[in-house]
Structures are given as structure tokens and as C-alpha cells.
PDB file of C-alpha atoms in Angstrom:
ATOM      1  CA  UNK V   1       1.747 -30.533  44.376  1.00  0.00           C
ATOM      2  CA  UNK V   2       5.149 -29.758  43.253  1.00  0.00           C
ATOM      3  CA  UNK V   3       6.917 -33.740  42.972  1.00  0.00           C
ATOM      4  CA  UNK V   4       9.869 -32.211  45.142  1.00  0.00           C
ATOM      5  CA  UNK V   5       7.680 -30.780  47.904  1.00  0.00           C
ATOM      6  CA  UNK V   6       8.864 -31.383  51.140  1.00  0.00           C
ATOM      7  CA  UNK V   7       6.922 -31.860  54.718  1.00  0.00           C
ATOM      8  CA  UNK V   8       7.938 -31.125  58.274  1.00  0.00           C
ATOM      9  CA  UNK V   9       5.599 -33.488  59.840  1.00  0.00           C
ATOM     10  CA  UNK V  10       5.662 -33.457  63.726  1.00  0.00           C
ATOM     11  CA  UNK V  11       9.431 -33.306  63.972  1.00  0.00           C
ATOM     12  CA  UNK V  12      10.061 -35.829  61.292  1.00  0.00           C
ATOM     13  CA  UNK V  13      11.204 -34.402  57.435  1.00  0.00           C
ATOM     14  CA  UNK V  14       9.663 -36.554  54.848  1.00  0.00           C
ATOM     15  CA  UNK V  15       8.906 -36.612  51.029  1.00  0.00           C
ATOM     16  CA  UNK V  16       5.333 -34.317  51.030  1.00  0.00           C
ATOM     17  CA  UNK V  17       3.696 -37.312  49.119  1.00  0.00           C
ATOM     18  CA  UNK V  18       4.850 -39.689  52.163  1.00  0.00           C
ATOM     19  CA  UNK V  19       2.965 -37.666  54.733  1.00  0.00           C
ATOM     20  CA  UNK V  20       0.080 -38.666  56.321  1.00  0.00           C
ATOM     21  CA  UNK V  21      -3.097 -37.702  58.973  1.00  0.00           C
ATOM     22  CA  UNK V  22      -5.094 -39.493  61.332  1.00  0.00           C
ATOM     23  CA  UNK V  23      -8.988 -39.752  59.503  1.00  0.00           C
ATOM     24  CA  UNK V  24      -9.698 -38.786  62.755  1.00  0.00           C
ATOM     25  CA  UNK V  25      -7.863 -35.757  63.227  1.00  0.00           C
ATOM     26  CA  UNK V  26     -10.169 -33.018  63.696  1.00  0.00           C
ATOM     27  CA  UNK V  27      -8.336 -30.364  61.805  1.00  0.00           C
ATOM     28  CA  UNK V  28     -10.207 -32.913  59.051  1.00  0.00           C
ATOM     29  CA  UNK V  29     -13.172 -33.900  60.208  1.00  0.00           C
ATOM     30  CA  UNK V  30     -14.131 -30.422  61.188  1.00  0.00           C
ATOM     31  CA  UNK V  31     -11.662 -27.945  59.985  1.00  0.00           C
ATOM     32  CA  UNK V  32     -10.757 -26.984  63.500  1.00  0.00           C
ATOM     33  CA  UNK V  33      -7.215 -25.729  63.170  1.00  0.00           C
ATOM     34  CA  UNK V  34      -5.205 -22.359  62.123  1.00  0.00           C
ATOM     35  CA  UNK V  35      -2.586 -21.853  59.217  1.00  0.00           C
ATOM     36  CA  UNK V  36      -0.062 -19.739  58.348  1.00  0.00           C
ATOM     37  CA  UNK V  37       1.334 -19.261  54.293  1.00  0.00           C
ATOM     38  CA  UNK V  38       4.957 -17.913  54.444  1.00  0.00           C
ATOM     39  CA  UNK V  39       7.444 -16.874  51.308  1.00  0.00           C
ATOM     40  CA  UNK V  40      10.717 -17.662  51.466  1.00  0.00           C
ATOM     41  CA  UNK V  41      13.506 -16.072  49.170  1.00  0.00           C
ATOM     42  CA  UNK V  42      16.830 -17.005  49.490  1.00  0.00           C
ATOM     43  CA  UNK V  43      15.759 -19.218  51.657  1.00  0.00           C
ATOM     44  CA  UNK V  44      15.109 -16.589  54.313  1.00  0.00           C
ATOM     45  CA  UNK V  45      11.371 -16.500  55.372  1.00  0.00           C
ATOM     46  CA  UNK V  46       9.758 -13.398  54.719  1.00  0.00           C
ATOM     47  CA  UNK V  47       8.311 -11.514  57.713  1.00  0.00           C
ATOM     48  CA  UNK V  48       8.092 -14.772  60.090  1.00  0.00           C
ATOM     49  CA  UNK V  49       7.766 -13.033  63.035  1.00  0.00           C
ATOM     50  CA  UNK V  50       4.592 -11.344  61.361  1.00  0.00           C
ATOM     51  CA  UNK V  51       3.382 -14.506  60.715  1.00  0.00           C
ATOM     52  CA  UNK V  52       3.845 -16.131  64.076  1.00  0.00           C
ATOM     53  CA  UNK V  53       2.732 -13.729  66.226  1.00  0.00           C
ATOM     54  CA  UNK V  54      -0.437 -13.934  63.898  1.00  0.00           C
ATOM     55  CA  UNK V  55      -0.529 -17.937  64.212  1.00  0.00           C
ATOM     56  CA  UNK V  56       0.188 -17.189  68.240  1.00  0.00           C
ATOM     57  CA  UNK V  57      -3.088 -14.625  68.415  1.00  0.00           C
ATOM     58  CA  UNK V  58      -5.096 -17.421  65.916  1.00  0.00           C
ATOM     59  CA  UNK V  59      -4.459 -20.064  68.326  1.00  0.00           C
ATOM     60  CA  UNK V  60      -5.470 -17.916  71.172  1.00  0.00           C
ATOM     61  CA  UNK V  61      -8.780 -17.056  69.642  1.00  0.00           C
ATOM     62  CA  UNK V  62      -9.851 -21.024  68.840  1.00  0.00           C
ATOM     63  CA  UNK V  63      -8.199 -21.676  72.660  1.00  0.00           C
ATOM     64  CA  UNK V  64      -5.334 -24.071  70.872  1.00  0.00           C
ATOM     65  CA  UNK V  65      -2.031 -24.889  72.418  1.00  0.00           C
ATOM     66  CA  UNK V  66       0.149 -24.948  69.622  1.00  0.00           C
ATOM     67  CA  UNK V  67       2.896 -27.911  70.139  1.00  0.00           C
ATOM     68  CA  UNK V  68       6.031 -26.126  70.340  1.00  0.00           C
ATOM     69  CA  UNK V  69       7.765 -22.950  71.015  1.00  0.00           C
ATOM     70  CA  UNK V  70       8.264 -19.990  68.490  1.00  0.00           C
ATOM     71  CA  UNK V  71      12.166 -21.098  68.970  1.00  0.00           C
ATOM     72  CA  UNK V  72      11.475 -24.672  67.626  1.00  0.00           C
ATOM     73  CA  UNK V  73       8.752 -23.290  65.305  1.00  0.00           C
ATOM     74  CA  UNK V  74      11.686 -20.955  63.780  1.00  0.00           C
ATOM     75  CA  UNK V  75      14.164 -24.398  64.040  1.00  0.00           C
ATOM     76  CA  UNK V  76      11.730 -26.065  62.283  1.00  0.00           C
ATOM     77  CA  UNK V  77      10.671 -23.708  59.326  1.00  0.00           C
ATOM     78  CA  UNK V  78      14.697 -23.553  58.800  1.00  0.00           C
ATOM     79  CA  UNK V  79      15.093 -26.990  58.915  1.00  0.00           C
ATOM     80  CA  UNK V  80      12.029 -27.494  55.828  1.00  0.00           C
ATOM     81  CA  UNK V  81      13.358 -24.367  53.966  1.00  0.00           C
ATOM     82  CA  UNK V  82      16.994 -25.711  53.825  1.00  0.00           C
ATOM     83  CA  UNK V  83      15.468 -29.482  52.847  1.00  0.00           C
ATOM     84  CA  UNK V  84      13.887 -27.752  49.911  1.00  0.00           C
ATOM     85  CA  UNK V  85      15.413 -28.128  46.250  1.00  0.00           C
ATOM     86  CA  UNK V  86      14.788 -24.218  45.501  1.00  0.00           C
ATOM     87  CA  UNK V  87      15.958 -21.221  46.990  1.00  0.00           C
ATOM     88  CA  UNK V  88      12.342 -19.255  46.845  1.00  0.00           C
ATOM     89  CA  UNK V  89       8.869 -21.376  47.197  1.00  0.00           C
ATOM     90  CA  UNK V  90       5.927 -21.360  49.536  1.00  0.00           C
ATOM     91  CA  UNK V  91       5.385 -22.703  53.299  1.00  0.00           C
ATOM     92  CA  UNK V  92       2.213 -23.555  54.747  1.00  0.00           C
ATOM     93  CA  UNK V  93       2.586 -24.302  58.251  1.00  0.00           C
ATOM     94  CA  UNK V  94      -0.818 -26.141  59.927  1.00  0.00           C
ATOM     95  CA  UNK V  95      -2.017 -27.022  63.373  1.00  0.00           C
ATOM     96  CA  UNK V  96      -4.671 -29.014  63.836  1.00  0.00           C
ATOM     97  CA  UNK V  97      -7.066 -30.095  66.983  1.00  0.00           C
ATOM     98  CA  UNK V  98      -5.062 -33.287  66.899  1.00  0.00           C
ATOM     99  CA  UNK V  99      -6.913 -36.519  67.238  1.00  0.00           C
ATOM    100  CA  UNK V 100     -10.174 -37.243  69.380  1.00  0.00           C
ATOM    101  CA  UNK V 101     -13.824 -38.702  69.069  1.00  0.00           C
ATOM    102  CA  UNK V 102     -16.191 -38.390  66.594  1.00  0.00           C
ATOM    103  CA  UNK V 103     -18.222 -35.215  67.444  1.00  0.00           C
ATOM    104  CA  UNK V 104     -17.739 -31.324  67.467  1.00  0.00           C
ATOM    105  CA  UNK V 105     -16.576 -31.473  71.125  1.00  0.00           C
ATOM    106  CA  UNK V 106     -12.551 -30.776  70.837  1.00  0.00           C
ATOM    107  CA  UNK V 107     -12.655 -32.156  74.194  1.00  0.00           C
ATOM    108  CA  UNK V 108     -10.662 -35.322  74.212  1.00  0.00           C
ATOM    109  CA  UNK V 109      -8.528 -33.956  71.142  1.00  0.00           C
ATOM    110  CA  UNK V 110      -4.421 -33.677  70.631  1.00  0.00           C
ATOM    111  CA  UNK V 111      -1.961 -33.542  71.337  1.00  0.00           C
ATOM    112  CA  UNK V 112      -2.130 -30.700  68.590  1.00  0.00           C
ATOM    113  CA  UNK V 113      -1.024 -32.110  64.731  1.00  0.00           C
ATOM    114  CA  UNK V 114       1.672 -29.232  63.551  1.00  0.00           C
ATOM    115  CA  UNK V 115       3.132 -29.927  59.764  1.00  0.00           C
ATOM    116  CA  UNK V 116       5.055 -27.647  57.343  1.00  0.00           C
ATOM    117  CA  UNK V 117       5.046 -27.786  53.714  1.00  0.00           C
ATOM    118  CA  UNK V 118       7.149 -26.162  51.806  1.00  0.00           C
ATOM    119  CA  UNK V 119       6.471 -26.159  47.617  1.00  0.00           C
ATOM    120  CA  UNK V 120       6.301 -23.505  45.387  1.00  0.00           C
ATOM    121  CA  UNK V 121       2.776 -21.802  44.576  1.00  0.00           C
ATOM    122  CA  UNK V 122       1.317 -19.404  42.010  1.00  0.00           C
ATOM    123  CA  UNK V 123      -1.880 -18.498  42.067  1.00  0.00           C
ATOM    124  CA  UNK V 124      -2.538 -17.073  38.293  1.00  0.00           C
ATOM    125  CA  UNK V 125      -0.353 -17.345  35.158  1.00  0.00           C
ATOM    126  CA  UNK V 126       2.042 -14.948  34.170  1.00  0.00           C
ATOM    127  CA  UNK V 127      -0.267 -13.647  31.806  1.00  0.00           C
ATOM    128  CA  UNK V 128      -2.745 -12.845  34.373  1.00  0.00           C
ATOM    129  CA  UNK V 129      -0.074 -11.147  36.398  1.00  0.00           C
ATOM    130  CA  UNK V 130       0.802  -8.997  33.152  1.00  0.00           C
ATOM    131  CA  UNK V 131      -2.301  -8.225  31.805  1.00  0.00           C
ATOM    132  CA  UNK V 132      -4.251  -7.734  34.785  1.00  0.00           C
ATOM    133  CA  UNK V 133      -6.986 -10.296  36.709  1.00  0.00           C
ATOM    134  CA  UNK V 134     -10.578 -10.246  35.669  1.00  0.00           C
ATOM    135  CA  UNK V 135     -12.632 -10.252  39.054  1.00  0.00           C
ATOM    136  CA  UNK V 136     -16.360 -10.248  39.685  1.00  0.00           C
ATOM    137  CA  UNK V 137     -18.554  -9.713  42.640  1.00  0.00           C
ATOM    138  CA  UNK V 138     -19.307 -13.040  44.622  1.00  0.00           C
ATOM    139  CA  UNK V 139     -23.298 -13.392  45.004  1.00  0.00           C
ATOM    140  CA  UNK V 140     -21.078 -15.486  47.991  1.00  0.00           C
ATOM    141  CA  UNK V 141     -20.928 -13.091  51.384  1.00  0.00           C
ATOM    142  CA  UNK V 142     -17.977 -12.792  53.529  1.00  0.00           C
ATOM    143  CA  UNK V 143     -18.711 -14.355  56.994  1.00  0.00           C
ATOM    144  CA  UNK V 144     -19.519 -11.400  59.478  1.00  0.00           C
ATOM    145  CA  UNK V 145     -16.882 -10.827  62.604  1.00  0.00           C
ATOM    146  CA  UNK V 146     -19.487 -11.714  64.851  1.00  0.00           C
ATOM    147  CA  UNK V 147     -19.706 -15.220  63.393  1.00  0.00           C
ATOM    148  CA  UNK V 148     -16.254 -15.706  62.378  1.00  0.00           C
ATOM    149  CA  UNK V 149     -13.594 -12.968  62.884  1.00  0.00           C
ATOM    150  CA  UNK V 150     -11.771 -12.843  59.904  1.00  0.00           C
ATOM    151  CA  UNK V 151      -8.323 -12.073  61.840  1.00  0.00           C
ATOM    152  CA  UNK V 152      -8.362 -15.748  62.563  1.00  0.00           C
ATOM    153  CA  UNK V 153      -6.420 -17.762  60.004  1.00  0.00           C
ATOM    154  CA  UNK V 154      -8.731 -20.951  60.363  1.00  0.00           C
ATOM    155  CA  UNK V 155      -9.079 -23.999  58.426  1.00  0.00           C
ATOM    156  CA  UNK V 156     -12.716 -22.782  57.348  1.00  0.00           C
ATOM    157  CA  UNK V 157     -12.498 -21.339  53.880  1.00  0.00           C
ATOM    158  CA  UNK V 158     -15.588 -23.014  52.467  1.00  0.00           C
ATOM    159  CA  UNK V 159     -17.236 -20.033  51.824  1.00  0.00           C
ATOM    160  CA  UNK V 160     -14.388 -18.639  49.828  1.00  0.00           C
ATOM    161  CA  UNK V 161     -14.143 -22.252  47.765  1.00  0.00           C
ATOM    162  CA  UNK V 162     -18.043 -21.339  46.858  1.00  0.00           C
ATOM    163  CA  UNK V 163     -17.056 -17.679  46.026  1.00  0.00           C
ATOM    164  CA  UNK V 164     -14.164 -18.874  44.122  1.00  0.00           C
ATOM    165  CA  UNK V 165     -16.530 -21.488  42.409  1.00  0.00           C
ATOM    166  CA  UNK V 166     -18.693 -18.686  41.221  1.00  0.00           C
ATOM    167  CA  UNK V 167     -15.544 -17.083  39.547  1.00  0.00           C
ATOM    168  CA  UNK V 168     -14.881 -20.276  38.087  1.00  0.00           C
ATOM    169  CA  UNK V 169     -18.300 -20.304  36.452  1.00  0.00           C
ATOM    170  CA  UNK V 170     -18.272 -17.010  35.304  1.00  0.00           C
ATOM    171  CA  UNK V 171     -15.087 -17.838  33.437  1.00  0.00           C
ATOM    172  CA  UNK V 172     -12.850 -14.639  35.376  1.00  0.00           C
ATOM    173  CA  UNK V 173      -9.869 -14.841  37.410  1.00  0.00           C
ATOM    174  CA  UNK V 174     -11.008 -14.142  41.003  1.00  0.00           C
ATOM    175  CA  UNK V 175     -14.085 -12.934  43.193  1.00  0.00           C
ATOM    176  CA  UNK V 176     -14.768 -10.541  45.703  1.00  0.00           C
ATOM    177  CA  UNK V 177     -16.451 -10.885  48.239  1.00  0.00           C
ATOM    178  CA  UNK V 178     -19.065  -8.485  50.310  1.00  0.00           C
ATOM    179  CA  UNK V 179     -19.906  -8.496  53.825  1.00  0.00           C
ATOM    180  CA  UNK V 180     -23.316  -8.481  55.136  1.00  0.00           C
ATOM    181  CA  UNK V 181     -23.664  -4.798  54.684  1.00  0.00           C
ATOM    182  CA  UNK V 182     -23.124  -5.042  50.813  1.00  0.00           C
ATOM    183  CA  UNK V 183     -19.727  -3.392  51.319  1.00  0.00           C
ATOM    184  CA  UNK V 184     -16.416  -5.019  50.129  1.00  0.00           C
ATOM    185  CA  UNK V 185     -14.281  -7.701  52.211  1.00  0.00           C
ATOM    186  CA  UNK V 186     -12.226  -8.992  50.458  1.00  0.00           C
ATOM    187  CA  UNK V 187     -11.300 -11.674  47.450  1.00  0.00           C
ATOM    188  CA  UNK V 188     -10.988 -15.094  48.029  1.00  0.00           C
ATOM    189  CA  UNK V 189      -7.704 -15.419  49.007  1.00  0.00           C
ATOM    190  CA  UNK V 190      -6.124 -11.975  48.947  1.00  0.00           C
ATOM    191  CA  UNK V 191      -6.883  -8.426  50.710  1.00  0.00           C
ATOM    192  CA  UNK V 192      -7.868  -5.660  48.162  1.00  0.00           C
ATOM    193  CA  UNK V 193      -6.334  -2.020  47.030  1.00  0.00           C
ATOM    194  CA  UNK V 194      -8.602   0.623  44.841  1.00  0.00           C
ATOM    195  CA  UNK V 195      -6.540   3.861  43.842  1.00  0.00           C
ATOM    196  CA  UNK V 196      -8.587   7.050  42.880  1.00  0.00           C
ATOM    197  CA  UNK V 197      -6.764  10.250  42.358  1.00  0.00           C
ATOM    198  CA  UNK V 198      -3.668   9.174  43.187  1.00  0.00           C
ATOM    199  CA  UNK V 199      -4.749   7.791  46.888  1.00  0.00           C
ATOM    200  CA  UNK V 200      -4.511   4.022  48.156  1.00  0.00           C
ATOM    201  CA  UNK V 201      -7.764   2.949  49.706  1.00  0.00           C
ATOM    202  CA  UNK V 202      -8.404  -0.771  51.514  1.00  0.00           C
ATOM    203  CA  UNK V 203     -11.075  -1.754  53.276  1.00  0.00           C
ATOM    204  CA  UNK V 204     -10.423  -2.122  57.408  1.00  0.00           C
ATOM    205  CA  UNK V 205     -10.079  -5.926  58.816  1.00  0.00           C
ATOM    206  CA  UNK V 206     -13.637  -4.820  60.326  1.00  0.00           C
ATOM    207  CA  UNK V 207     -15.245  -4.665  57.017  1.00  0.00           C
ATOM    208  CA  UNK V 208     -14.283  -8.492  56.989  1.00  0.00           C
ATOM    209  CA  UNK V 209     -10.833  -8.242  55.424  1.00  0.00           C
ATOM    210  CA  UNK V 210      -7.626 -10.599  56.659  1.00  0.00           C
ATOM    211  CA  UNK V 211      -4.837  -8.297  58.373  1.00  0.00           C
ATOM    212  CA  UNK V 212      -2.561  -9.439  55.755  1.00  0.00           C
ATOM    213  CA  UNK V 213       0.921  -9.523  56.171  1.00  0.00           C
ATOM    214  CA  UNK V 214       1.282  -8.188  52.337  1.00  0.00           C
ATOM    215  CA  UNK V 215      -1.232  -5.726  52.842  1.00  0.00           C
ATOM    216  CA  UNK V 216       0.789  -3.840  56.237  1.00  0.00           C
ATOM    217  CA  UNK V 217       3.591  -4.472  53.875  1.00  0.00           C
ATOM    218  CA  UNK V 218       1.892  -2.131  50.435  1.00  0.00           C
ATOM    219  CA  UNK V 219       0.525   0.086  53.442  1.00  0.00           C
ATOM    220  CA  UNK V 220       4.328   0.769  55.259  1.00  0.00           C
ATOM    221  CA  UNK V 221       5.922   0.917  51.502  1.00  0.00           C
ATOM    222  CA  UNK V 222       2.980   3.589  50.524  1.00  0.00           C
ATOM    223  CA  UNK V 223       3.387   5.782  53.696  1.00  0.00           C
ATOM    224  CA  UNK V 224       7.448   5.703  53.024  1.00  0.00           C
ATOM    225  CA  UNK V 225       7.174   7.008  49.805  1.00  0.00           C
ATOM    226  CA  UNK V 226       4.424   9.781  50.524  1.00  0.00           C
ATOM    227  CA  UNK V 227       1.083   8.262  49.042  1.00  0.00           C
ATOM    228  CA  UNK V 228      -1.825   8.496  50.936  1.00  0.00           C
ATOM    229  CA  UNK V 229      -3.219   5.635  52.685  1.00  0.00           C
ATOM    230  CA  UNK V 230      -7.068   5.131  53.744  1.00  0.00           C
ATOM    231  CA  UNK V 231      -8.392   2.279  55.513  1.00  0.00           C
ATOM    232  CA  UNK V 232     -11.970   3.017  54.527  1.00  0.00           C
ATOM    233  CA  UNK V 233     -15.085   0.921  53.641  1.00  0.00           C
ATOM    234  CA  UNK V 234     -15.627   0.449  49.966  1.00  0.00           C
ATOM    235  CA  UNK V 235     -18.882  -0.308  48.435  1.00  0.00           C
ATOM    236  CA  UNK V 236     -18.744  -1.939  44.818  1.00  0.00           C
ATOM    237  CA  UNK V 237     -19.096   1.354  43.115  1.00  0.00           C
ATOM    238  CA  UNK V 238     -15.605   2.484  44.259  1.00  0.00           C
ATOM    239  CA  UNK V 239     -14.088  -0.878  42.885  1.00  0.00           C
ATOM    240  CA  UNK V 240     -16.464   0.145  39.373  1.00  0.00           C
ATOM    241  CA  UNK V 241     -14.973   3.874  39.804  1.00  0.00           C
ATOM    242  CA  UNK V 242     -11.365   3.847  40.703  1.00  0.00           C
ATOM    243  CA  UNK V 243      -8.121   4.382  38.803  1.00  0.00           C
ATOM    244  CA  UNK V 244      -6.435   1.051  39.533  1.00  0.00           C
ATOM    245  CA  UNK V 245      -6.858  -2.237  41.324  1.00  0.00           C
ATOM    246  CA  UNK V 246      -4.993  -4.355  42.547  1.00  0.00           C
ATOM    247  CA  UNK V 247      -4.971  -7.874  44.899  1.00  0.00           C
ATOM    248  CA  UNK V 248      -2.423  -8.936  47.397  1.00  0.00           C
ATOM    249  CA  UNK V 249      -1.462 -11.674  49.477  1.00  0.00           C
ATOM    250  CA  UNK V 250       1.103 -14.187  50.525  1.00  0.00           C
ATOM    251  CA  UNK V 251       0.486 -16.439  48.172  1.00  0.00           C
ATOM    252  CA  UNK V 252      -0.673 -14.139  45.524  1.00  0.00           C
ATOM    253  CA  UNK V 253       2.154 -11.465  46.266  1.00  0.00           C
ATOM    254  CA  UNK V 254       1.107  -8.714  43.723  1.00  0.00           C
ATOM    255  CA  UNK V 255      -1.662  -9.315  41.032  1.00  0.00           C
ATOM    256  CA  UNK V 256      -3.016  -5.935  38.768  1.00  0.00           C
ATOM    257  CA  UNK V 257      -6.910  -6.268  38.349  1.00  0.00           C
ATOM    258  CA  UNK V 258      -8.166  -5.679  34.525  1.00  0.00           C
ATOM    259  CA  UNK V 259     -11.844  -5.344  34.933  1.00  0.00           C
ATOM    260  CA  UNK V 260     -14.420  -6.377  37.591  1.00  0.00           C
ATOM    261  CA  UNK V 261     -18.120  -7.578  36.532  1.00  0.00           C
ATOM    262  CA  UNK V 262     -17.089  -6.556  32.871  1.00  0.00           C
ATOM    263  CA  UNK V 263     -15.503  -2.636  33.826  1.00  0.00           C
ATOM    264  CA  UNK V 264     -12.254  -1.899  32.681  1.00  0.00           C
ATOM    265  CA  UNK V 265      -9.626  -0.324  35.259  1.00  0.00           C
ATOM    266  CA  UNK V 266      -8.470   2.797  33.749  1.00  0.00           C
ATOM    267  CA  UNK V 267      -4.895   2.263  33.806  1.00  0.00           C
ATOM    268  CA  UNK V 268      -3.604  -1.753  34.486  1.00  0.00           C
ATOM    269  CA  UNK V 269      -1.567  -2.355  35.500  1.00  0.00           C
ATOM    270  CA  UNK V 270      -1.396   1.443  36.819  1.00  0.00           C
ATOM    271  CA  UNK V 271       1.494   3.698  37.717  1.00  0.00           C
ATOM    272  CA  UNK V 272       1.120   3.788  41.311  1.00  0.00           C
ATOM    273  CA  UNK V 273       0.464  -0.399  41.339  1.00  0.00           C
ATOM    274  CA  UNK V 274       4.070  -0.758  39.273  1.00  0.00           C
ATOM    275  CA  UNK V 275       5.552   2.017  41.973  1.00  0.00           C
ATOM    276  CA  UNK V 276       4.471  -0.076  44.516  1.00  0.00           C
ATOM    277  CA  UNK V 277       5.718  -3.416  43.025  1.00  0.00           C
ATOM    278  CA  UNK V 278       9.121  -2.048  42.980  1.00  0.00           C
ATOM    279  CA  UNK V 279       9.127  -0.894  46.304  1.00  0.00           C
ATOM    280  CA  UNK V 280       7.552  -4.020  47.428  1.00  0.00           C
ATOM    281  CA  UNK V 281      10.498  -6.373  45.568  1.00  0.00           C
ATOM    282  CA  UNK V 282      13.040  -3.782  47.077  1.00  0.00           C
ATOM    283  CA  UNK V 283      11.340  -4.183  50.667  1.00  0.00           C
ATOM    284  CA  UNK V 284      11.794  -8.365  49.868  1.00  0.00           C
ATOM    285  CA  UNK V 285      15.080  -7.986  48.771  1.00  0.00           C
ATOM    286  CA  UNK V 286      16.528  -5.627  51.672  1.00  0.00           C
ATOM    287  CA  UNK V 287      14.783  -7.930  54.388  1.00  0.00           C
ATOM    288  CA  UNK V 288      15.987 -11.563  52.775  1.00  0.00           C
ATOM    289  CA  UNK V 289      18.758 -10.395  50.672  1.00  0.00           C
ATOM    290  CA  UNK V 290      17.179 -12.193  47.348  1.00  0.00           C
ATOM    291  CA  UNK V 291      17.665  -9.828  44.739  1.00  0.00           C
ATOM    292  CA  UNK V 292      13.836 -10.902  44.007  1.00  0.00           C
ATOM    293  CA  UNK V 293      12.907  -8.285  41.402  1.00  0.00           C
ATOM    294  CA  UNK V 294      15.588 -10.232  39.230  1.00  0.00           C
ATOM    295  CA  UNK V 295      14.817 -13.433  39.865  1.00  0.00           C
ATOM    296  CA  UNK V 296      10.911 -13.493  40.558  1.00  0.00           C
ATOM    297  CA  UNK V 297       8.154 -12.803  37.890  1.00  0.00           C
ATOM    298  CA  UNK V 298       5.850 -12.764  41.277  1.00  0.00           C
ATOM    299  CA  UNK V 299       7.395 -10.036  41.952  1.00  0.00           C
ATOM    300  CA  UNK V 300       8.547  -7.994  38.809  1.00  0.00           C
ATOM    301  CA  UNK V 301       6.326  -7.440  36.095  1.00  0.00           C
ATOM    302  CA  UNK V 302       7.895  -7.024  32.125  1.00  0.00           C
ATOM    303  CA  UNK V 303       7.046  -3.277  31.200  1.00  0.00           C
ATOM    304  CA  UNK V 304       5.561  -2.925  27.616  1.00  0.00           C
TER     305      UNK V 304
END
């Protein structure tokens, strides 16, 4: 954790490091809660009413009553953003069950836990993000929508940890994960593009794949500039086969992929991947007015 990272705790701003959890809060006990990651640039959040209506449907799905209003949700994002040393960073905004008994029963539980943490993130180096990410396929399965629906953002990303684990072992980057079927989901924490012949293909959010803010973000810049856009299952053989790769995600923004279980990409990072991270950074920098392709190496990489 960044030393400066801040936390909106419940209405109260404190020092990250100073905030603190009931042991009996069943966000940790169980991992019954929702999240939301956010960018901010310029200390505008990006896309936030993305985000909360996503946070809104999440809490909806697990039956939570989230504490407060979207107006003093937005109040208190602003509030963290502005108390933050940096102009760009990270915000992960969390609402647990709250407090109750011991037991799986939420009955008994809240009022609701909601906390904000704002920091700065990066997923992979800046190497990784110029050279490409080296992925492999997760012996680790997706859960399957009738289990878990993967449009909930819920505290429950054990099985990525053990999919990210495997990547860890194998000494690579990152790890995809297939659903039941054997077709892909998604990585660990980021949705997944494949180009071949000069389309953009993703796999649907009912192959197991998030509805990623990022992702409707690559898909809108994509259809604005003419490229085709699929939302298609893809079995590993198209990820083995196609032109370029590439991740995305909140947190991860905009990462080229190299090679996945040892097969080079064609091109990385590719044309249509560096067309696309321009018109993303332009997209972040019209919506927050951050001049983020100058200032971000998320967002921009060096051309060799």
C-alpha cells in the first residue's frame, strides 16, 4: 500500500494504515460484499456513473442495501479523491454485509460497512506494458453463471488468486481462465481482446467474462473509428491463432499480450492495440480533462 493512501471509512477520512474492520464483519469472514475499482485523472473519476450503476445492480443481485445514496456516494468519492496527494491513482470502493453472528446466515448482519480507498495501482511493470504480457491458460476454471454470475462484482475472487497462483508458478505475467465448456472467460483480473484480420473479437459476459467498464470503453472507441467488433466465444485456439492480444481493465487499463502457453502474438504490441490506446487516452482525456496520454505510462506506450 502506497504510505500516502487515504481511506473514506464510513463517513470518517483517515490515514489508510489507521483504518480498521470488525473480525466479525462478514464481508471478512465470508467474503459477502461487492466492490467497485475506479480511475481517477485529474482528479475527476473516470466513468463513475458506469461504475455505480454497476455497484447498484451488484448489490441488487446479493439483496444488499448499500448505506447511502449515489448523491453521498458521489460526495464521498470527491471528498477521498481531493484528500489524495496525487492528481491520478486508484479507488476501490467496498461494501460489506456489515457485522453479525458467526455463521453463513447474513441474517442479523449491518448496518452495511462502505469504505473508499484511494492509492495508486499498477498491475505489471512498465516493461511488461512495453514489451507485451506473457499469459498462459489456467488449469483453474472460471466459475459458471449458474453458480456465480460473473456480472456481480463480489468479494469472491479465490478462484482467480488460484489461477493467478498458477501464473505465478509458471513464471508468466497473467492467466486465463476457461469456463466449464473449455472456452475462454477471461484473465484474472481483466476482460480479454484477440484481433484476427483486422477484427476485434471478446468473449460475451455469458462466456463468464466481467462487463467491464474498460472493455464497453475499447468496444465504443472501436465502433467510432470503423473496426469491427464481435462479441463471440473464443476457444484457446483463437487466442494461439490471432494477430494481437491484448488485456483490459480498470486497474490494468491497457496491457499488450506477448505470447500465451509459449506462442508468440504476431505483431505486440500490434497496430490496431496502439490505435486503440490512443483513442482510449483521448476518450480519458476528453471525459476528465487530464491530458493522460502525456502524463500516464498506463496509458501511453513509448513507440520503438
Amino acid at each position: 500500500m502506497h504510505r500516502h493512501a487515504i481511506c473514506w471509512l464510513n463517513g470518517e477520512l483517515l490515514p489508510a494504515a489507521q483504518a480498521t474492520l470488525s473480525v466479525l464483519d462478514h464481508g471478512l469472514l465470508y467474503g459477502d460484499g461487492i466492490f467497485e475499482g475506479i480511475r481517477f485523472y485529474n482528479r475527476h473519476a473516470f466513468r463513475l456513473d458506469a461504475h455505480l450503476d454497476r455497484l447498484e445492480l451488484s448489490a441488487r443481485a446479493i439483496a444488499l442495501q448499500i448505506p447511502y445514496g449515489r448523491d453521498a456516494l458521489i460526495e464521498a468519492i470527491a471528498r477521498t479523491i481531493a484528500a489524495f496527494e496525487e492528481p491520478d491513482g486508484y479507488l476501490r470502493l467496498v461494501v460489506t454485509r456489515g457485522v453479525g453472528p458467526m455463521g453463513l446466515n447474513p441474517r442479523g448482519c449491518g448496518p452495511a460497512t462502505l469504505f473508499i480507498v484511494a492509492d495508486q495501482l499498477s498491475l505489471t511493470s512498465r516493461a511488461v506494458r512495453e514489451e507485451g504480457a506473457r499469459l498462459i491458460i489456467a488449469a483453474t476454471q472460471r466459475l459458471p453463471p449458474n453458480g456465480l454470475d460473473p456480472r456481480i462484482k463480489s468479494l469472491n475472487y479465490l478462484n482467480h488468486i488460484l489461477a493467478r497462483i498458477e501464473a505465478n508458478h509458471a513464471g508468466v505475467d497473467e492467466a486465463v481462465l476457461l469456463n466449464g465448456a473449455g472456452r475462454v472467460a477471461e484473465g484474472t483480473a481483466e476482460n480479454l481482446f484477440v484481433v484476427r484480420d483486422g477484427a476485434l473479437l471478446t468473449p460475451p459476459t455469458t462466456e463468464g467474462a466481467l462487463d467491464g467498464i474498460t472493455r464497453q470503453c475499447i468496444i465504443e472507441v472501436a465502433v467510432e473509428a470503423g473496426i469491427p467488433v464481435c462479441e463471440c466465444p473464443l476457444a484457446p485456439y483463437d487466442l494461439y491463432t490471432a494477430d494481437e492480444c491484448f488485456l483490459t481493465g480498470t486497474a490494468a487499463e491497457l496491457i499488450p499480450v506477448r505470447d500465451i502457453g509459449g506462442r508468440p502474438m504476431t505483431q505486440c504490441p500490434g497496430q490496431l492495440f496502439l490505435s486503440l490506446q490512443d483513442r482510449f487516452a483521448a476518450l480519458v482525456e476528453r471525459e476528465t480533462g487530464s491530458m493522460a496520454a502525456d502524463r500516464s505510462p498506463h496509458l501511453r506506450l513509448e513507440r520503438t
